[in-house]
Short mmCIF file of C-alpha atoms and ligand atoms in Angstrom, two decimals:
data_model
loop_
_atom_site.label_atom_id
_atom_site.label_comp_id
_atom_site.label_asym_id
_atom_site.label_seq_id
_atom_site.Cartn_x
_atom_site.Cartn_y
_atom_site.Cartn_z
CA UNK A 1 -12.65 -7.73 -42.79
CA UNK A 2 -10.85 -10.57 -44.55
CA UNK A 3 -8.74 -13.23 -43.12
CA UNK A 4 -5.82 -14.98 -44.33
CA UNK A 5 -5.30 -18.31 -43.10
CA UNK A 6 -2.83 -20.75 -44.00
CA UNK A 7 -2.64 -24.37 -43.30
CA UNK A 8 0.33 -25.37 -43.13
CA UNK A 9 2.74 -28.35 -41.29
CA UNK A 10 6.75 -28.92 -43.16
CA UNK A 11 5.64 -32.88 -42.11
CA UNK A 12 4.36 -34.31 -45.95
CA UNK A 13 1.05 -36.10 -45.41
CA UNK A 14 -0.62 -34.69 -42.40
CA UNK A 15 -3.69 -33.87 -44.31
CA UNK A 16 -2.87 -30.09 -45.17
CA UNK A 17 -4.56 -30.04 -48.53
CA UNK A 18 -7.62 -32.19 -47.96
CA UNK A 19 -8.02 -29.71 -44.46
CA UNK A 20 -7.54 -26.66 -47.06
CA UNK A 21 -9.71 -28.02 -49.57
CA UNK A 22 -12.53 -29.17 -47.29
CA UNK A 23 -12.76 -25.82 -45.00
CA UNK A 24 -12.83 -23.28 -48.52
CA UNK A 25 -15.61 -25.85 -49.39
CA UNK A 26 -17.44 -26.12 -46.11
CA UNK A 27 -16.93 -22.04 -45.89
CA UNK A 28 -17.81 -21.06 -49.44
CA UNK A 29 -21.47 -22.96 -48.83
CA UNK A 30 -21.63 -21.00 -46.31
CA UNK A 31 -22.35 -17.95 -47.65
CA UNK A 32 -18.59 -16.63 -47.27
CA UNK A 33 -16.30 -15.47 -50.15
CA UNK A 34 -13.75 -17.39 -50.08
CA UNK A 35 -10.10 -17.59 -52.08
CA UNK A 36 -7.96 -21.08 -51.93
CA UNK A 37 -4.44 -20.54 -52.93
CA UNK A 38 -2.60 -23.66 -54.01
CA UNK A 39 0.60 -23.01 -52.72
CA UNK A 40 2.26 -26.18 -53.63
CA UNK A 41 3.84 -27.45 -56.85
CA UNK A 42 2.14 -30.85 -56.42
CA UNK A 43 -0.69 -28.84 -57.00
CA UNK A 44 -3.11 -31.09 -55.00
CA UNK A 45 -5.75 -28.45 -54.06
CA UNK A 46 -6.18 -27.53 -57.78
CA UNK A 47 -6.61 -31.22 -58.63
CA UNK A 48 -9.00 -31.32 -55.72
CA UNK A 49 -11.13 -28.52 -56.65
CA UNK A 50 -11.28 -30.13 -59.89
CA UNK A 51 -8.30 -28.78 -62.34
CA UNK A 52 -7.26 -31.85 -64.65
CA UNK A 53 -4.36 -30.52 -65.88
CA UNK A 54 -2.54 -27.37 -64.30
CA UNK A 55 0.43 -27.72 -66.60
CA UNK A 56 -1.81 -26.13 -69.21
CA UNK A 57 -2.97 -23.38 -66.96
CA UNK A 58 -1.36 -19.75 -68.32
CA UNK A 59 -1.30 -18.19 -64.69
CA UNK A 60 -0.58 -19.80 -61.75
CA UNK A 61 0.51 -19.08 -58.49
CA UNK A 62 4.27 -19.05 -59.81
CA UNK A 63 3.69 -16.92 -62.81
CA UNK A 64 1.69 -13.52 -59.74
CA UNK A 65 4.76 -13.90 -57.63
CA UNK A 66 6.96 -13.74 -60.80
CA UNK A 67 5.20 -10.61 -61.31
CA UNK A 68 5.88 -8.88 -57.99
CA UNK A 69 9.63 -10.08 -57.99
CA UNK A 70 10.21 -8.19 -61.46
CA UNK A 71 8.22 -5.23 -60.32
CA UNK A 72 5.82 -5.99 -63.39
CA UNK A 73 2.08 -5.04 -63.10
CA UNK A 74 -0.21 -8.21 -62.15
CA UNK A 75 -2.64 -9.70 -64.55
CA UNK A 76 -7.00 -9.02 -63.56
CA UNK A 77 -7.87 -11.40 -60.80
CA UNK A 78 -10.64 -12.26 -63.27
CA UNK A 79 -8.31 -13.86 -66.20
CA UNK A 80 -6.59 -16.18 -63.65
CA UNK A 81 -8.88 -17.11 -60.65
CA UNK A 82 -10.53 -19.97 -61.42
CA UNK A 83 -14.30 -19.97 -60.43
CA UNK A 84 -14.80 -23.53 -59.07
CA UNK A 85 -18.36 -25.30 -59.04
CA UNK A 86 -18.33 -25.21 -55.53
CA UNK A 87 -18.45 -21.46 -55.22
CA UNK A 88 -14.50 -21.30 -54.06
CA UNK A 89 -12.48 -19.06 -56.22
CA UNK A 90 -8.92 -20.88 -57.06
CA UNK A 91 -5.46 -19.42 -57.36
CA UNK A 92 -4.06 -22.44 -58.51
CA UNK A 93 -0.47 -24.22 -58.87
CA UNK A 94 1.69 -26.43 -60.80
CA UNK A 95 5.17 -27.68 -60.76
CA UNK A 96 6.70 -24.05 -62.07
CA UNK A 97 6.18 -23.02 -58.11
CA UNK A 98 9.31 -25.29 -57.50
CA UNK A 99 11.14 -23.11 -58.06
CA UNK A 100 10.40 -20.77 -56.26
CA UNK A 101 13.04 -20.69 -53.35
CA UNK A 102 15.66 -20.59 -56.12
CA UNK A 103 13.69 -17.79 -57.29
CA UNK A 104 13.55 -15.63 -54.15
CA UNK A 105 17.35 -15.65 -53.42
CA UNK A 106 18.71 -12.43 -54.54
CA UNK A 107 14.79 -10.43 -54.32
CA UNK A 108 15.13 -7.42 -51.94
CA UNK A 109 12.55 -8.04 -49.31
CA UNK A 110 12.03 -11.42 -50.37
CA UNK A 111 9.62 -12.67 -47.04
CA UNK A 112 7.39 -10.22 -48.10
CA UNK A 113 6.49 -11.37 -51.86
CA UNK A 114 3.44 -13.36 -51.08
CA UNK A 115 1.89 -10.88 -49.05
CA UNK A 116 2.47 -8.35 -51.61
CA UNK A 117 0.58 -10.52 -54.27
CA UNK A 118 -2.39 -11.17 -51.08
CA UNK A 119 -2.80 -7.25 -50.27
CA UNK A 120 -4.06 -7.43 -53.89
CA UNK A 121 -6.87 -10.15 -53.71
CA UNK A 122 -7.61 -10.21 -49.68
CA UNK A 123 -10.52 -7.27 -49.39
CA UNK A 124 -12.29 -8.95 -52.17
CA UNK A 125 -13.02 -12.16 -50.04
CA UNK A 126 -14.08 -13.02 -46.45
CA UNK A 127 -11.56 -15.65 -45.94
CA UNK A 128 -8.25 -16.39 -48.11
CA UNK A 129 -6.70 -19.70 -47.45
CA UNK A 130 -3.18 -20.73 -48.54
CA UNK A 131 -2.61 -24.21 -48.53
CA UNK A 132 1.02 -24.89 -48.10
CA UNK A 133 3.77 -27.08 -49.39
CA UNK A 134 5.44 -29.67 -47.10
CA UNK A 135 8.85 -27.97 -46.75
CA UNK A 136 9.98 -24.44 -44.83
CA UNK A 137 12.06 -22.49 -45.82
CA UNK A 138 11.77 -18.94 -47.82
CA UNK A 139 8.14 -19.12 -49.38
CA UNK A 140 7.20 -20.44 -46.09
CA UNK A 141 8.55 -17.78 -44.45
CA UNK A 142 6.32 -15.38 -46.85
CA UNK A 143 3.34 -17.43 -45.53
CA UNK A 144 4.33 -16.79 -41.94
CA UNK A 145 4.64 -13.04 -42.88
CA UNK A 146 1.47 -12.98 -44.80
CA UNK A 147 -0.48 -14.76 -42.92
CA UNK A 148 -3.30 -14.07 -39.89
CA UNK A 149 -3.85 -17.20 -38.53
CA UNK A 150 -3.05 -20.71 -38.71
CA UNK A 151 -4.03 -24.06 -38.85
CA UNK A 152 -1.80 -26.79 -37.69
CA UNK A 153 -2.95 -30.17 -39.29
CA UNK A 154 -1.02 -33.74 -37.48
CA UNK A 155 -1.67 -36.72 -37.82
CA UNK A 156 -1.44 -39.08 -34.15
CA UNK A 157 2.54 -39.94 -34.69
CA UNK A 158 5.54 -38.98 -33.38
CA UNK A 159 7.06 -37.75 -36.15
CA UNK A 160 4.16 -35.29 -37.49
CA UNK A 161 4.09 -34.02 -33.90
CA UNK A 162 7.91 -33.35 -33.84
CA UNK A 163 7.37 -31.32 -37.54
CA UNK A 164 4.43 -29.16 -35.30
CA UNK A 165 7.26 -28.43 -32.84
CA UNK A 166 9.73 -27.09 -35.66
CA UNK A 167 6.60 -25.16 -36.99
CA UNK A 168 6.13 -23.65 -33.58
CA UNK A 169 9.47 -22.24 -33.06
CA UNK A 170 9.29 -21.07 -36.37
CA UNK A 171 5.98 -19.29 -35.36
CA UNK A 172 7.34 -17.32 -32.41
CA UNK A 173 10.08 -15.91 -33.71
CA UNK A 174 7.89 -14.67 -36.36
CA UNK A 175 5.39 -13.50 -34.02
CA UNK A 176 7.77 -11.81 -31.59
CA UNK A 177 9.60 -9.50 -33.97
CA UNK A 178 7.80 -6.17 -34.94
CA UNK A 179 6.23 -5.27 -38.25
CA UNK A 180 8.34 -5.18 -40.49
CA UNK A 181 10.99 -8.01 -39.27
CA UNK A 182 8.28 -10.28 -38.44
CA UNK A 183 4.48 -10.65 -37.92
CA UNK A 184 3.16 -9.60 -34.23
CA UNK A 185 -0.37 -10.36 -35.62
CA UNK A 186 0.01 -13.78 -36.31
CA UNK A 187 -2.03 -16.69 -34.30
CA UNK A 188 -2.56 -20.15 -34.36
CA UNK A 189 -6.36 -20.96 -34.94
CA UNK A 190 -5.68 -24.38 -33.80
CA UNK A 191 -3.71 -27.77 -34.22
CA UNK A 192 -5.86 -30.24 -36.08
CA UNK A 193 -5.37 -34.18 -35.05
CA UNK A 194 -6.10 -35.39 -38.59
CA UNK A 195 -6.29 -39.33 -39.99
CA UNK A 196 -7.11 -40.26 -36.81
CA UNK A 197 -7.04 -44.38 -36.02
CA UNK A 198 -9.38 -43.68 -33.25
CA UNK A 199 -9.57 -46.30 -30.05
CA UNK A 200 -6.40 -47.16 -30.66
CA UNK A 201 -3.81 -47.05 -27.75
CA UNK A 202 -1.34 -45.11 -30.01
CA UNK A 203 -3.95 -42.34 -30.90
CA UNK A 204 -5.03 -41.75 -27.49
CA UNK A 205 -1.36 -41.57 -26.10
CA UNK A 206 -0.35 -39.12 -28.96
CA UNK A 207 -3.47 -37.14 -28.17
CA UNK A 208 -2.54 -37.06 -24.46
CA UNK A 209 1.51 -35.73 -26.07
CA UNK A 210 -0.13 -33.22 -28.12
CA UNK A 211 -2.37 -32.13 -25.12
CA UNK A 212 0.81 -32.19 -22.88
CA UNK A 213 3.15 -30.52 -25.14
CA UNK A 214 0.58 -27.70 -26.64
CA UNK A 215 -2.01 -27.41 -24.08
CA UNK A 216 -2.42 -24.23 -23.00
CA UNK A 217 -0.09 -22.58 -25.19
CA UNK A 218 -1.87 -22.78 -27.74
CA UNK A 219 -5.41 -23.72 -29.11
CA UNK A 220 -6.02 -26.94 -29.90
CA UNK A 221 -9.50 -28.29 -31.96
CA UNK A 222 -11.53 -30.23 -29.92
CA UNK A 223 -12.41 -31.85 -33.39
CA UNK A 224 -10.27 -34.90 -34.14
CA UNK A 225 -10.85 -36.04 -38.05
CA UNK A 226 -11.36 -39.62 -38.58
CA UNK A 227 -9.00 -41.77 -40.81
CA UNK A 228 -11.65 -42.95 -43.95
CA UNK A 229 -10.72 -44.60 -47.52
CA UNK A 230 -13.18 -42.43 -48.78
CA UNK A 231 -10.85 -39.66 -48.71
CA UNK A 232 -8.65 -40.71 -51.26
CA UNK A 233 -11.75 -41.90 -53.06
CA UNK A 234 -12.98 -38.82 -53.37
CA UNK A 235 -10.09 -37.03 -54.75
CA UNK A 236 -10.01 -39.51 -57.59
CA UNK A 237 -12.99 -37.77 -58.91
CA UNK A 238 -10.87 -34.32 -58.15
CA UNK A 239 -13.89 -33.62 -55.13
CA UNK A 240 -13.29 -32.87 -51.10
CA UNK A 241 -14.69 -35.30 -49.34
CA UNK A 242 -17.20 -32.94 -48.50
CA UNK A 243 -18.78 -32.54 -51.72
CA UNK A 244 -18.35 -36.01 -52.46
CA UNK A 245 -19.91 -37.96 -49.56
CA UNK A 246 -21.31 -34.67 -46.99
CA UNK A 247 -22.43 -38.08 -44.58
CA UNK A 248 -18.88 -39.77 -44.66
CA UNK A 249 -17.18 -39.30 -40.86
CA UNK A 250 -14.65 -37.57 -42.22
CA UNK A 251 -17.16 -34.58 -43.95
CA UNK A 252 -18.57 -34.85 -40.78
CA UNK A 253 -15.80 -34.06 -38.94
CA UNK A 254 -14.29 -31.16 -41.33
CA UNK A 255 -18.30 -29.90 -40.78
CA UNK A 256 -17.59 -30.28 -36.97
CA UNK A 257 -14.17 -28.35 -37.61
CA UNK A 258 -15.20 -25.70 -39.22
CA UNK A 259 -18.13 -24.50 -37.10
CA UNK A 260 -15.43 -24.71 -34.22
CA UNK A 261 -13.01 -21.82 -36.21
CA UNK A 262 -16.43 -20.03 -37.20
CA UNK A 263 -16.84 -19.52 -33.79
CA UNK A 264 -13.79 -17.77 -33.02
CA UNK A 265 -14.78 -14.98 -35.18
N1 LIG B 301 -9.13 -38.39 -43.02
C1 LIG B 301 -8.42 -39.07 -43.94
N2 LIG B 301 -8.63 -40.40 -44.07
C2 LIG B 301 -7.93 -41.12 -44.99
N3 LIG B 301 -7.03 -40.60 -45.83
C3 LIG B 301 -6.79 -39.29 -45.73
C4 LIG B 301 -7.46 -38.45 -44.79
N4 LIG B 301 -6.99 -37.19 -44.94
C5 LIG B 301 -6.09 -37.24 -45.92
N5 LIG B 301 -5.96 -38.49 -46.42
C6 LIG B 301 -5.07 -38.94 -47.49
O1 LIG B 301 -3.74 -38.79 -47.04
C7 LIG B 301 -2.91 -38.37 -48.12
C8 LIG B 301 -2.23 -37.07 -47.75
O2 LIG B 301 -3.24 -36.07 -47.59
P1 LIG B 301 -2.97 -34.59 -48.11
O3 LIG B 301 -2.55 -34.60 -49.53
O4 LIG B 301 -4.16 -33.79 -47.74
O5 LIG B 301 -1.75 -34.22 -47.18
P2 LIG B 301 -0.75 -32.99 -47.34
O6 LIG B 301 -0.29 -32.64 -45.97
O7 LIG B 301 -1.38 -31.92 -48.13
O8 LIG B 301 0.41 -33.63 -48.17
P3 LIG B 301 1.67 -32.83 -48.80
O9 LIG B 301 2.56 -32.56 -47.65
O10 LIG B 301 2.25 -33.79 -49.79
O11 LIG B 301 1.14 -31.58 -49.42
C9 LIG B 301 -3.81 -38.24 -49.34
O12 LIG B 301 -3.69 -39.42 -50.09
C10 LIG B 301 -5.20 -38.12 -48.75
O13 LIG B 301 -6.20 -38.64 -49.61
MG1 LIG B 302 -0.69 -30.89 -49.85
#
C-alpha cells in the first residue's frame, strides 16, 4: 500500500522543502521506495536532491500535468524520474509549473489533475511525497484532493501559525465533502514546529499557541526541529542536511521526525 503525503503550509519559508527533502532521504535509506515530487516552480527540492539546472530538464512536473489536461498519453516513468544518489526517485520542477493555475482555468475537473498524473506512479512506491509551493489556490487544491496525509511544517511565529489556520479550514472542507467533491480520506500526519530558536521565551509561548489552538484536534509532532546554519550550508552543495552532516541537530531531529510518522503506520 502506498502513501501520498504532501507537505505543505501557503506561509513561504516554514521549512516545507528541506522537511520534504530530508524525510524522502531519511525514508529512502530506509529500505522504502520512495517518489519526491517537486511541486514548486522554485524548484528547491530538485536543487536539493542535486539537479543543477532544471531549466534544461525535458520533463518536469509541468510538462505530466500538461499531458493529462490535453488528454495526451504520459511519457515512461523511466525517461523522466530522475534516480537520485540517495536512492529517492525525483519528479522534478522548474519555473514552467508557474503557470500552472493559469493553466487549470477552463480544464473540466481541474482539482483532480494531479491525482490523475499520481494514480499513475503511486503503486510503484511505498511512500510518494509532494512538496508544495507556498501559495493555495487551484494546484493546491489538487494536492488536497490527491493527497493521504499531511504534514504541516511552522516555524514558532505568529504569522506561520496564522497560514496553518488558513491551511486548516482549507483541510476540512476538503475532508468533509464526499468522494468526488472532496477527499473524506484525508488526515493530517502532524504539524511540524520547524527552525526552532529553542529556550527562547517566544518559542516556548508559540509552542504553548500551537498546543492551545491544535491540541487535540489534531496531531501534533512531539519532534521540534532545531534552527542550524548548517541547513542552508548544506543545500549549497544541493544535499539535505541529512546526507550532508547525519550528526548536525537538525539531521537529528528530521531522524527523530521521521521514526515518529513511521510509527503511525
Ligand atoms: N532547521 C533549519 N535551520 C536553519 N535554516 C533552515 C532550517 N530549515 C530550513 N532552513 C532554511 O530556511 C529557508 C527556507 O526553507 P525551505 O526552502 O525549506 O522553506 P519552504 O517552506 O520550502 O520555502 P518556500 O515556501 O519558498 O517553498 C532555506 O534557506 C533553508 O535553508
Ligand atoms: Mg519550498
Amino acid at each position: 500500500m502506498s502513501k501520498v503525503i504532501a507537505i505543505m503550509n501557503e506561509k513561504g519559508g516554514c521549512a516545507k522543502t528541506t522537511t520534504a527533502t530530508a524525510l524522502a532521504y531519511l525514508l529512502a535509506k530506509q529500505g522504502k521506495k520512495t517518489a519526491l515530487i517537486d511541486y514548486d516552480g522554485q524548484a528547491n527540492a530538485s536543487l536539493l536532491m542535486g539537479v543543477r539546472n532544471p531549466l534544461t530538464l525535458q520533463v518536469t512536473v509541468s510538462n505530466l500535468l500538461n499531458c493529462i489536461i490535453q488528454e495526451e498519453q504520459l511519457p515512461e516513468p523511466k525517461t523522466y524520474i530522475i534516480k537520485t544518489d540517495c536512492g529517492v526517485d525525483l519528479i522534478p520542477a522548474n519555473r514552467k509549473l508557474a503557470s500552472l493555475e493559469r493553466d487549470l482555468v477552463s480544464v473540466n475537473f481541474r482539482e483532480y489533475i494531479l491525482k490523475q498524473y499520481v494514480d499513475t506512479i503511486r503503486d510503484n512506491y511505498d511512500y510518494v511525497l509532494i512538496d508544495c509551493m507556498p501559495q493555495m489556490g487551484t494546484p493546491m487544491v489538487n494536492v488536497l484532493m490527491c493527497a493521504d496525509s499531511l504534514i504541516i511544517p511552522t516555524q514558532t511565529e505568529i504569522l506561520s501559525l496564522q497560514a496553518v489556520q488558513e491551511l486548516v479550514k482549507h483541510y476540512v472542507k476538503v475532508k468533509s465533502k464526499p468522494f468526488p467533491f472532496g477527499n473524506p480520506k484525508i488526515e493530517v500526519e502532524g504539524i511540524l514546529v520547524t527552525m526552532d530558536t529553542q529556550r527562547t521565551i517566544v518559542s516556548a509561548q508559540m509552542k504553548d499557541m500551537i498546543d492551545g489552538t491544535f491540541g487535540g484536534k489534531l496531531p501534533i509532532f512531539d519532534t521540534c526541529i532545531p534552527r542550524s546554519s548548517k541547513v542552508a550550508e548544506a543545500a549549497m552543495y544541493g544535499k539535505t542536511i541529512c546526507e550532508y552532516m547525519p550528526r548536525n541537530k537538525a539531521a537529528l531531529a528530521y531522524q527523530n521526525f521521521a521514526k515518529e510518522l513511521m510509527k503511525h503506520e
